[in-house]
XYZ file of C-alpha atoms in Angstrom:
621
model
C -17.080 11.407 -39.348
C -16.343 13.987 -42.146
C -13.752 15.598 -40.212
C -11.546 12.211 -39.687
C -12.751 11.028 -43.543
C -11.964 14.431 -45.081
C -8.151 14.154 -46.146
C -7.630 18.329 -45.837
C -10.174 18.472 -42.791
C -8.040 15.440 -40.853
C -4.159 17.497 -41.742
C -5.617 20.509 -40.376
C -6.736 18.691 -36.794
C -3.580 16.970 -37.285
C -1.619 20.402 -37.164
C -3.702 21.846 -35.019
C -3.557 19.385 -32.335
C 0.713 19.491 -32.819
C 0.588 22.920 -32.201
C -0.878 22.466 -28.828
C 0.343 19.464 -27.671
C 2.599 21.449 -25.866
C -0.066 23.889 -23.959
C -1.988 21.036 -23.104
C 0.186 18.705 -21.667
C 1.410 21.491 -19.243
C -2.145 21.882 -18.685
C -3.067 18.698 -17.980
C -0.294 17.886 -15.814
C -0.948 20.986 -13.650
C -4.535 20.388 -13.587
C -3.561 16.804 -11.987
C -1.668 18.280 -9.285
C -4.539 20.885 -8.646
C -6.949 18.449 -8.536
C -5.443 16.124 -5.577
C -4.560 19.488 -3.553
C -7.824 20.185 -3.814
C -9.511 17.204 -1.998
C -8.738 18.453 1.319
C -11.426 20.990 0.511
C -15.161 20.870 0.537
C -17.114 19.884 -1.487
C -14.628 17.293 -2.362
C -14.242 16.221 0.835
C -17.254 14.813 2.528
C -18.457 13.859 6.286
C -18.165 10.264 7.250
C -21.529 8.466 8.026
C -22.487 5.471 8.976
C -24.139 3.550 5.459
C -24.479 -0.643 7.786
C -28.582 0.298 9.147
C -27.629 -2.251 11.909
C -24.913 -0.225 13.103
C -25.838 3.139 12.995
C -29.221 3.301 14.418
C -29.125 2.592 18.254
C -25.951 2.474 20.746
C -25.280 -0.197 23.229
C -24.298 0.222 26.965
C -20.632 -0.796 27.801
C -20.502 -2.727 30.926
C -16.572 -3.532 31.363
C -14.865 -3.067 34.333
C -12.135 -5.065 34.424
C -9.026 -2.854 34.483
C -7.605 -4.157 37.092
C -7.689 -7.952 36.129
C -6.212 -6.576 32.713
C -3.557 -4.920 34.460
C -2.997 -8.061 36.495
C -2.934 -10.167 33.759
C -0.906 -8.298 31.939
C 1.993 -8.587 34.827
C 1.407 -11.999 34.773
C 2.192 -12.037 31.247
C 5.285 -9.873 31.024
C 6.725 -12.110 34.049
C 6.360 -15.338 32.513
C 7.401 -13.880 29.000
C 10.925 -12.673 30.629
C 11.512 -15.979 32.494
C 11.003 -18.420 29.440
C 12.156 -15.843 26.794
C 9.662 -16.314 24.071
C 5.947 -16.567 23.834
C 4.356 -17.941 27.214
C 2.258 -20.556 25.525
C 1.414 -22.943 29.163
C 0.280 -20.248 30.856
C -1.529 -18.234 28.184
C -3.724 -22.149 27.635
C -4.436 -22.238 31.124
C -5.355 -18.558 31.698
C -7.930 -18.873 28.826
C -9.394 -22.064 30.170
C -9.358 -20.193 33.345
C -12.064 -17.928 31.866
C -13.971 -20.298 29.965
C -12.887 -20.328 26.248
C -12.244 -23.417 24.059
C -8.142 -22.981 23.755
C -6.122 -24.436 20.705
C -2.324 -24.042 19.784
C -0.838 -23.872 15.822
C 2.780 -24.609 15.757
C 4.084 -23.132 12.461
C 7.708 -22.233 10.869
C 9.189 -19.943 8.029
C 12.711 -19.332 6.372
C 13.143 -16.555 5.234
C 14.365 -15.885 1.726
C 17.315 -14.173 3.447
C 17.996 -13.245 7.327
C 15.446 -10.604 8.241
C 18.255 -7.511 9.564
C 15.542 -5.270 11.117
C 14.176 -8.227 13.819
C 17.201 -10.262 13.484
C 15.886 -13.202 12.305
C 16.219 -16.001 9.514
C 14.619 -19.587 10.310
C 11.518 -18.557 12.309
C 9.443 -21.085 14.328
C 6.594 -20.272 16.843
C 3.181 -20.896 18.181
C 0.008 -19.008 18.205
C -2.497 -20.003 20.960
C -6.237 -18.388 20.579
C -9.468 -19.230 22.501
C -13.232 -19.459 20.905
C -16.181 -17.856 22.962
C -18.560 -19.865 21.680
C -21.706 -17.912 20.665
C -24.793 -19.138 22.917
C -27.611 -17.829 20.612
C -26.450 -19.439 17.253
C -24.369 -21.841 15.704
C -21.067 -21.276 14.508
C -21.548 -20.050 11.526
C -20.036 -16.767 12.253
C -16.996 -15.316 13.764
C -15.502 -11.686 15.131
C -11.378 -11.998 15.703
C -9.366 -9.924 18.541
C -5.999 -10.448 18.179
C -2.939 -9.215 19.615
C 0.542 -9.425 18.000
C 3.504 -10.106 19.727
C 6.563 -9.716 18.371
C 10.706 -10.600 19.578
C 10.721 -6.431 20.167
C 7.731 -5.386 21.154
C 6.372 -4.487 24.075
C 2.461 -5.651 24.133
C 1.915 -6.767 27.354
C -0.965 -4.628 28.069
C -2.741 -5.638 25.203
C -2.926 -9.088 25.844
C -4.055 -8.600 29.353
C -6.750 -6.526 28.309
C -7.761 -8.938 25.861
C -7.915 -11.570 28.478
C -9.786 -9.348 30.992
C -12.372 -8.418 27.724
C -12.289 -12.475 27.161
C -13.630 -12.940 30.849
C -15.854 -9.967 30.734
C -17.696 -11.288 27.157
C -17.671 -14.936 28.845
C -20.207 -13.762 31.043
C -22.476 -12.280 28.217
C -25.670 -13.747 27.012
C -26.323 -11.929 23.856
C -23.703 -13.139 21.079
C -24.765 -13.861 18.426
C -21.454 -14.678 16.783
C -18.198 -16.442 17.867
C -15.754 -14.430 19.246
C -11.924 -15.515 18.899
C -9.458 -14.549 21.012
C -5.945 -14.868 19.321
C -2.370 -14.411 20.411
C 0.085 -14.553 17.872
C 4.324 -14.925 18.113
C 6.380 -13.052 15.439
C 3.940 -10.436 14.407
C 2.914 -10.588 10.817
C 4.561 -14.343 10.204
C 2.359 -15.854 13.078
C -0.847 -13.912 11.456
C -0.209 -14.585 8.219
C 0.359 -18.747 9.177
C -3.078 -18.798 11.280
C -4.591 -17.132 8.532
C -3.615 -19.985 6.121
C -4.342 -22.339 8.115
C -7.950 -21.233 9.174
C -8.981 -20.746 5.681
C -6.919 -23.934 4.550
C -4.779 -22.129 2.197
C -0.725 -21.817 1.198
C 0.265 -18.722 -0.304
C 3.513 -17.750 1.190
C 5.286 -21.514 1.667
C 4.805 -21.122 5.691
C 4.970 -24.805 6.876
C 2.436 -24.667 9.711
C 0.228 -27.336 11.928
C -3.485 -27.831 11.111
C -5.749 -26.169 13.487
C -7.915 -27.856 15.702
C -10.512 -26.180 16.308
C -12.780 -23.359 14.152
C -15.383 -20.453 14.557
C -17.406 -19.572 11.545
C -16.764 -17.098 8.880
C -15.236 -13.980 10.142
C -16.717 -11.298 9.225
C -14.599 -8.656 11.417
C -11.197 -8.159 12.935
C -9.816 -5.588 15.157
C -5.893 -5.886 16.317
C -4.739 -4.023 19.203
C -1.274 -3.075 20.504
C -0.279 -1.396 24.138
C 2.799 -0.503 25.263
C 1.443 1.012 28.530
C -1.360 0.846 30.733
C -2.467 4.307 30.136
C -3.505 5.744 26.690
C -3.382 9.381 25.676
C -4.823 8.616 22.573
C -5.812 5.771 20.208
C -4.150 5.979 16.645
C -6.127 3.645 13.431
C -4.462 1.961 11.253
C -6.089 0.912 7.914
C -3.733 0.269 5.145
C -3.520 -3.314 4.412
C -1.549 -5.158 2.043
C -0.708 -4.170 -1.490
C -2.894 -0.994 -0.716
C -6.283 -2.823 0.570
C -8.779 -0.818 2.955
C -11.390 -1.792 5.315
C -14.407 -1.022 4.149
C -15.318 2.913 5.738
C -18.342 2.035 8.458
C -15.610 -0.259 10.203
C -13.730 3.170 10.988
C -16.697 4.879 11.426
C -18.024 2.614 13.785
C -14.150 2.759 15.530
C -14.570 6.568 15.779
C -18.235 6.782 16.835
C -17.730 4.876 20.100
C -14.128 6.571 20.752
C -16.272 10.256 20.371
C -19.134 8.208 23.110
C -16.185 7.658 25.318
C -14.320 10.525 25.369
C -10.826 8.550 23.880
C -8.884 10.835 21.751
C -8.236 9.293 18.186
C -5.489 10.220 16.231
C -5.150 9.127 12.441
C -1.554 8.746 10.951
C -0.430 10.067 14.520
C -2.294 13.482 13.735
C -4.805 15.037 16.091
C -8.284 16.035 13.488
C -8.950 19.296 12.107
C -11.620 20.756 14.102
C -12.800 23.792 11.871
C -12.736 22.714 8.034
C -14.218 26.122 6.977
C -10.889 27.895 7.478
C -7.730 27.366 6.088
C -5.687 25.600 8.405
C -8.218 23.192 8.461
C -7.800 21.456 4.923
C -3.746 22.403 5.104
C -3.801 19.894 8.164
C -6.343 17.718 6.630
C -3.327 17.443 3.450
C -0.751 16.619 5.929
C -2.637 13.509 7.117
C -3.760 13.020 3.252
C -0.165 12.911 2.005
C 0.956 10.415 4.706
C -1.908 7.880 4.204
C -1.020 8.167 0.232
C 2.785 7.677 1.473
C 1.628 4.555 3.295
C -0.775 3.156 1.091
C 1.822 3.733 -2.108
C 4.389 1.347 -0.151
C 1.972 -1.693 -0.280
C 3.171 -2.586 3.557
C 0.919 -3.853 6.114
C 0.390 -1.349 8.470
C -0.528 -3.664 11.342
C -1.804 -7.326 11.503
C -4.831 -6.374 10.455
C -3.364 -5.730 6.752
C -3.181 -9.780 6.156
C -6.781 -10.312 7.488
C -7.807 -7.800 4.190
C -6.636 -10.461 1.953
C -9.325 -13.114 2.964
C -11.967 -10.196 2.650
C -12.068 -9.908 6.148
C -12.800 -6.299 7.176
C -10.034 -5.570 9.850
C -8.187 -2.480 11.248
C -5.657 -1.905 14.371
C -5.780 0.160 16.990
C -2.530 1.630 18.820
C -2.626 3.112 22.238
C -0.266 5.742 22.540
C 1.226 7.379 25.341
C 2.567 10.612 24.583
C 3.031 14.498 26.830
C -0.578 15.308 26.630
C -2.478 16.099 29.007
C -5.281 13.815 29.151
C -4.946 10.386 30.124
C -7.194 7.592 30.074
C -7.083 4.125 31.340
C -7.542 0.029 30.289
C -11.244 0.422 31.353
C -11.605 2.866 28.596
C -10.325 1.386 26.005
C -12.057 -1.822 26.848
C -15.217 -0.576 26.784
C -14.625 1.255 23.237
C -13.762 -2.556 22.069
C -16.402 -3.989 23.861
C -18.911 -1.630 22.069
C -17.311 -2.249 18.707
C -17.949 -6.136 18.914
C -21.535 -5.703 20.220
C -22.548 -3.535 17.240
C -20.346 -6.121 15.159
C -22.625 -8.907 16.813
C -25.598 -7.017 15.335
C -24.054 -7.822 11.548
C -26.871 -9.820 9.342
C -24.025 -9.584 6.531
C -20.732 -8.585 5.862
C -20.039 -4.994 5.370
C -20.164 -3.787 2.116
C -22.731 -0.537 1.852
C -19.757 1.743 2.642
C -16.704 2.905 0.813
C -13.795 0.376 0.075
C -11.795 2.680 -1.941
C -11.235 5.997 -0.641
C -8.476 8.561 0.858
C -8.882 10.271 4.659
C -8.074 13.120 5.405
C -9.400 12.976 8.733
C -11.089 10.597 10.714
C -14.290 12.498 10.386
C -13.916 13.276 6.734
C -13.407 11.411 3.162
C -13.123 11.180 0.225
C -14.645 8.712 -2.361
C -13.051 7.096 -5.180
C -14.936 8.828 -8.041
C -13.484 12.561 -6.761
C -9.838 11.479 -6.623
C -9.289 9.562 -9.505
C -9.797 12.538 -11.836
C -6.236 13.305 -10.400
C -4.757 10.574 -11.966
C -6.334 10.680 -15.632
C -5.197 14.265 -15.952
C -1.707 12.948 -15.139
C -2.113 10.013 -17.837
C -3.775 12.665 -20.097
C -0.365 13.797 -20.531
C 0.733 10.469 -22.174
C -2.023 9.740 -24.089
C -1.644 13.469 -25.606
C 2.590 13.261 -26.436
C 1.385 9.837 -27.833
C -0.725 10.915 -30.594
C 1.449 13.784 -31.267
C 4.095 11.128 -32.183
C 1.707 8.948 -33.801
C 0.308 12.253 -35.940
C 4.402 12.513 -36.590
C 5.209 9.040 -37.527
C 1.681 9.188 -39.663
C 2.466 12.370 -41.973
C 5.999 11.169 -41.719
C 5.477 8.108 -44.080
C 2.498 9.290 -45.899
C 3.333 12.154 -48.838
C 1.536 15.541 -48.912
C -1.254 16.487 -51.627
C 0.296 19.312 -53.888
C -1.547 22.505 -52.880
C -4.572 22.888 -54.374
C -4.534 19.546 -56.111
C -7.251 17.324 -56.607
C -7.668 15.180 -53.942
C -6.857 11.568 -53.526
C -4.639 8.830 -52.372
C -1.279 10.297 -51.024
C 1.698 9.192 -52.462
C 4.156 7.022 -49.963
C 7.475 8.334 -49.497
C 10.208 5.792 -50.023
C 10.711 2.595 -48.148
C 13.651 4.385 -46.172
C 11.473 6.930 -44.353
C 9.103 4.047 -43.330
C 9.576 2.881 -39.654
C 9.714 -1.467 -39.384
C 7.998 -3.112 -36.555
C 11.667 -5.496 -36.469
C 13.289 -2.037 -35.243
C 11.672 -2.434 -31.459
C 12.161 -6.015 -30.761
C 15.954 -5.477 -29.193
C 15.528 -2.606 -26.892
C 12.159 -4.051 -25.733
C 13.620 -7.841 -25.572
C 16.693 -6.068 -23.792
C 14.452 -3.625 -21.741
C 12.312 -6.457 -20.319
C 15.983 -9.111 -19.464
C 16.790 -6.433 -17.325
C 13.792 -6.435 -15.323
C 13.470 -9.762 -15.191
C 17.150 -9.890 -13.762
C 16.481 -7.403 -11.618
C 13.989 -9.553 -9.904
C 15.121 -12.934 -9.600
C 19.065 -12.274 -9.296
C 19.175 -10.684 -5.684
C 17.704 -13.538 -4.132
C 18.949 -15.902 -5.994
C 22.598 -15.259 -6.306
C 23.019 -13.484 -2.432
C 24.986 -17.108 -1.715
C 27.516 -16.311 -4.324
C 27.723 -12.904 -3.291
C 28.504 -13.561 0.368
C 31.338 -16.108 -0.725
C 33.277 -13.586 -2.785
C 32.494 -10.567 -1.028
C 32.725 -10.131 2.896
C 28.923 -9.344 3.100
C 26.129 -10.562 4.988
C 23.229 -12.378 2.991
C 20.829 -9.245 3.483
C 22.983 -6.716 2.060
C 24.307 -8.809 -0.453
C 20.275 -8.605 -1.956
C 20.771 -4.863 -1.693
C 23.914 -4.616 -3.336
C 23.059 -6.759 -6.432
C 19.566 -4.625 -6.693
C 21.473 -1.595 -7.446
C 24.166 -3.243 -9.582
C 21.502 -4.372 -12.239
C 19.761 -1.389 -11.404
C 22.834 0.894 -12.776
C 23.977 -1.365 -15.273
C 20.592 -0.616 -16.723
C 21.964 3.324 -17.594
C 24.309 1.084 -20.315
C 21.720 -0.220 -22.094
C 21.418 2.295 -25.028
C 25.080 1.381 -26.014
C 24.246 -2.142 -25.973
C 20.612 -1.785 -28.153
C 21.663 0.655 -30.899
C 24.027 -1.801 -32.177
C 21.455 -4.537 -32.436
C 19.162 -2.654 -34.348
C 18.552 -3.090 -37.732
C 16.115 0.147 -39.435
C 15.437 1.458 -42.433
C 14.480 4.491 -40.976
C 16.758 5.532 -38.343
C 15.205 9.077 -38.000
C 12.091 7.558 -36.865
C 13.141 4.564 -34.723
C 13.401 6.650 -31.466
C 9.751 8.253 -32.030
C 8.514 4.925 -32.715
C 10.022 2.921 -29.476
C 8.497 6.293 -27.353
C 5.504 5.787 -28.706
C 5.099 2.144 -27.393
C 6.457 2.945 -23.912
C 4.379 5.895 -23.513
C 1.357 3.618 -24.376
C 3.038 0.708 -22.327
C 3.552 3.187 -19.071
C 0.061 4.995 -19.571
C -1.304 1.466 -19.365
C 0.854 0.265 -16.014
C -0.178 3.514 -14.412
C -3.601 2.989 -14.796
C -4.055 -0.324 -14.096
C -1.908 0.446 -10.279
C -4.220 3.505 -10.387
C -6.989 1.362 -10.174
C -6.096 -0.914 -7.864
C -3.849 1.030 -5.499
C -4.486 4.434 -6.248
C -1.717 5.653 -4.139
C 0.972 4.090 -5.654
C -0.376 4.677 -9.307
C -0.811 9.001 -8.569
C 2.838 8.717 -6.970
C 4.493 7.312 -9.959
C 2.403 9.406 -12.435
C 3.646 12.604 -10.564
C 7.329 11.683 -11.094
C 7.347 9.783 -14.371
C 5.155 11.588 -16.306
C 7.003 14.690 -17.539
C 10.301 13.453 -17.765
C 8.754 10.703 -20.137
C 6.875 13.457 -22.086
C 9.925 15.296 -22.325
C 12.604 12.750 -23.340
C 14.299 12.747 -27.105
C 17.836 12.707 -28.165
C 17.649 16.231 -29.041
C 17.803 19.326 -27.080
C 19.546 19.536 -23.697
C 20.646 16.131 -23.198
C 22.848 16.175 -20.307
C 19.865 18.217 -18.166
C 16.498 15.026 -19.629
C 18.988 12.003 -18.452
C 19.771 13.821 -14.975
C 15.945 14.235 -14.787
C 14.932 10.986 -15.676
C 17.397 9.579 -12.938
C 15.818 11.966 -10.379
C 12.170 10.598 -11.656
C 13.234 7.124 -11.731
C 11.022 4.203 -9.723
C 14.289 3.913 -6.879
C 14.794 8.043 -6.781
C 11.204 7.984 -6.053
C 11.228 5.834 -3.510
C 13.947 7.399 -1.657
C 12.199 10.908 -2.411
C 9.060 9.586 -0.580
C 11.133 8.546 2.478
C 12.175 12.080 3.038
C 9.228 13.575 2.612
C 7.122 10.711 4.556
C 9.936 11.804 7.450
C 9.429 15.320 6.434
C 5.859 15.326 6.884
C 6.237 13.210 10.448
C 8.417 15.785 11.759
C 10.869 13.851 11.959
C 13.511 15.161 8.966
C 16.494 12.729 8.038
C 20.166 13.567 6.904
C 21.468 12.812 3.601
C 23.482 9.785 5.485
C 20.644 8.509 7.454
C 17.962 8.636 4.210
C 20.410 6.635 2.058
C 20.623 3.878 5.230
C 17.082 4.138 5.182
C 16.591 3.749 1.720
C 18.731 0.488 1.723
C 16.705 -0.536 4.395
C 13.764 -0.402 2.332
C 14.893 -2.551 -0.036
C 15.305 -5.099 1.593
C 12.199 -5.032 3.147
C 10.266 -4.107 -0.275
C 11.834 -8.030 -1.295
C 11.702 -9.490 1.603
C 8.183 -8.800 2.104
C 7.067 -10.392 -1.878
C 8.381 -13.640 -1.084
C 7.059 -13.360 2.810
C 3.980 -12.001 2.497
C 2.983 -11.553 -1.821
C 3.480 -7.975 -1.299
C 3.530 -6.603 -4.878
C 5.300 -2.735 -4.792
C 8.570 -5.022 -5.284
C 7.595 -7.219 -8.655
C 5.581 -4.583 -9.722
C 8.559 -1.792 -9.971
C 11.197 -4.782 -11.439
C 9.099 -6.393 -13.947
C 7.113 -3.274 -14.942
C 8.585 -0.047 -14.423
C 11.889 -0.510 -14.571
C 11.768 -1.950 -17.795
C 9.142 1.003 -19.016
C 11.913 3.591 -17.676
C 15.015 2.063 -19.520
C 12.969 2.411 -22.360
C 12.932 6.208 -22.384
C 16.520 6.132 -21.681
C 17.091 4.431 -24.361
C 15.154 7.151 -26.181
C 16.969 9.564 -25.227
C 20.541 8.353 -26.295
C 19.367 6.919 -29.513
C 21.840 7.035 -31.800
């Protein structure tokens, strides 16, 4: 305490810690980058294993053989789907009687904030149909889901024949101990997201929907599937929910520990496993696979209809067959019997998972790593902040306090005049202004796309888009409209004070998303960071604004397209990102008011308004 107490002691950490601000931000920032490139390698990394006792101890013997009726059912499907055009809700009722389930139907309807582009749709109305197996051992106090998604454009025949055949097969089964629920949903994500409601008698996205008839118990697991063919080369696993959410770990473990007893090839992110971690192709693979589940993650999509169940605290994932040039094929039989051993160890489930990981990042299916070895990787990065803060506050501090004569005897310094002091007052405009702009950013698009469309020959989607990036640039105007608002005494020191709060006001968004979604919160920290450390209205001006547009929240959304592309091997054009981009947008707002994604709200009412601050800091005048 005598060093901060100590007026001469306190100036010389003061100067001290100004003279290597500099080093140690660099530092800092480079140690954050180190630090995530190094969790593709042991010891940071760590084997999977299995933490639920009543999963891991024994395996079960799979007994289905039904890949012919799957296949047959499957035609059945498809043929009846083509003739009435839509979801074949008759015969989908009377082939789940047919095998002894309790059938039910949910009618339900949703417009859209604006026509959907991507599946062509605006007013959507459909019907889900699922059947209950009934668990013979217990009452229904407890539930496992299958479901299968089907949407206008996809292809999922397969899928729902094998989860009839794996209905029949389960029918005949003595030993549940839960109730199993077969479900069949229209639309994808809207028809999930409306049964969900419904079961859990809830309305969080305005989907008008019927009341369901009839209920299992609390479900405790979900698994989603999706064909496109009736032979699998191998199964890819999807776990990024909504907003970021994961399964909890022994649900993928469990996945992979029955695919390894089968023989099924699984694939995560679409990439085959490292096999030999010890070299150095190994963890360079392993980063590959890490980037594109932070990529995925960061966007706060779900990744499958298993990313709405994660909401409810329901522990879900999806599985997707695919069917690519390698050599090794495998069959329906296979994968059934993978499911079927999945909901058997499931039926062994006193309690809902929870020993394993919830937060965590994968670089392979076979390898992980936990929550407190990544998020060093993000406090280096807001290290950074919290270091060019109290280097202005240090400023601002000797800046309105006088200096003891040399030698003198010490006491209370002397304040320098009123004009050097910095007033609260100062702050209110461009923070007042900052914030308007966000807030316009978010509720404009939507809300004014009618106007739009009836000035402009534009469609109601791209009208959205359009508006976005209007108030988006007419945000780079906003110094010439706050300087002339603002009333200082001091105006010197207004532009270290107003960096000061946003660096404190961005340190803090960071590290709340950090916590939450760490994906999203490293992503933003990589990009923002030094361009926020590094803006001032001195100094190369022209060279801190072009790099503060490159490190803005939209540049870095579009920069994580490419390189999510990049990393699929799939590159884009310059013409074909920017479509892509736009793309994005709309689906980034469609998706808030459709599902409560928050990557949308989040970048609009947050930081946006955080990132015209340090523009404004930079052309202070």
């Amino acid at each position: 305490m005598g060093l901060l107490s100590d007026p001469v002691r306190r100036r010389a950490l003061a100067r001290l810690v100004l003279r290597l601000n500099a080093p140690l931000c660099v530092l800092s920032y480079v140690a954050g980058i180190a630090w995530f490139l190094a969790l593709v390698f042991p010891p940071l990394t760590q084997r999977t294993y299995m933490s639920e006792n009543a999963m891991g101890s024994t395996m079960v013997e799979e007994q289905f053989a039904g890949g012919d009726r799957a296949r047959a059912f499957a035609r059945d499907f498809a043929a009846h789907r083509k003739k009435s055009g839509a979801l074949p809700v008759a015969w989908l009722e009377r082939t789940m009687r047919s095998v002894g389930l309790e059938v039910y139907t949910q009618s339900f309807s949703r417009k859209l904030p604006f026509p959907d582009e991507t599946h062509e749709r605006y007013m959507v109305s459909g019907t889900n149909v699922y059947g209950i197996l009934r668990a013979p051992r217990a009452a229904s106090t407890e539930s496992l889901v299958l479901t299968v998604p089907c949407g206008s454009d996809s292809t999922n025949s397969q899928a729902v024949g094998l989860l009839l055949a794996l209905a029949a097969h389960f029918r005949g089964q003595i030993y549940w101990a839960k109730d199993i629920v077969f479900l069949v949903t229209e639309h994808d994500l809207l028809g999930t997201e409306a049964w969900l409601e419904a079961y859990h008698d809830v309305n969080v996205t305005g989907m008008q929907s019927s009341p369901l008839q009839g209920r299992a118990g609390a479900i405790q697991a979900a698994v989603a599937l999706e064909l496109s063919s009736d032979v699998v080369t191998s199964l890819d696993v999807a776990v990024e929910g909504l907003n970021g959410q994961l399964p909890n770990l022994d649900l993928l473990n469990l996945f992979q520990t029955f695919c390894q007893k089968g023989g099924l090839l699984c694939t995560l992110q679409g990439k085959l496993q490292p096999q030999d971690w010890t070299s150095l192709d190994g963890p360079l693979q392993g980063l590959q696979t890490l980037l594109l589940m932070v990529l995925r993650q960061a966007s706060g999509r779900p990744h499958g209809s298993h990313g709405l169940f994660l909401r409810y605290r329901v522990e879900a994932l999806t599985l997707r067959g695919i069917n690519s040039f390698r050599q090794y094929k495998y069959d329906l039989v296979a994968v059934g019997k993978a499911l079927e051993g999945m909901f058997r160890k499931l039926n062994h489930l006193l309690e809902r998972l929870h020993q394993s990981f919830f937060l965590y990042l994968l670089p392979g299916l076979s390898r992980f790593v936990s929550i407190g070895l990544y998020m060093p990787a993000v406090g280096f990065l807001l290290l950074v902040l919290g270091l060019k803060a109290l280097e202005l506050w240090m400023q601002l501090h000797e800046a309105g306090m006088g200096l003891e004569e040399p030698g003198g005897a010490p006491g209370p310094s002397v304040p320098l005049p009123p004009s050097q002091g910095v007033g609260l007052a100062s702050l209110v405009a461009p923070l007042l202004i900052s914030q308007a702009m966000g807030l316009a950013l978010y509720v404009l698009p939507v809300l004014g796309q009618h106007v739009a469309t009836q000035h402009f020959p534009v469609a109601e989607a791209e009208a959205v888009v359009l508006t976005l990036l209007a108030i988006y640039a007419a945000g780079l105007a906003l110094p010439h409209n706050t300087h002339r608002v603002i009333s200082t005494q001091a105006p010197d020191r207004g532009w270290m004070a107003l960096k000061l709060v946003a660096l404190i006001y961005l340190a803090l968004q960071l590290g709340c998303i950090a916590l939450t979604n760490f994906s999203l919160g490293f992503l933003l920290a990589t990009t923002m960071v030094p361009t926020a450390a590094l803006a001032k209205p001195h100094g190369p001006r022209t060279l801190y604004a072009a790099l503060l547009v490159l490190t803005s929240p939209a540049a870095t959304l579009l920069g994580s397209l490419f390189l999510w592309r990049e990393l699929q091997e799939a590159p884009l054009s310059l013409a074909e990102g920017w479509q892509l981009f736009l793309a994005a947008l709309a689906q980034g707002v469609l998706e808030h008011h459709t599902y409560g994604a928050l990557l949308f709200p989040l970048l609009s009412l947050g930081l946006y308004p955080c990132w015209l601050l340090f523009w404004n800091v930079l052309f202070w005048k």
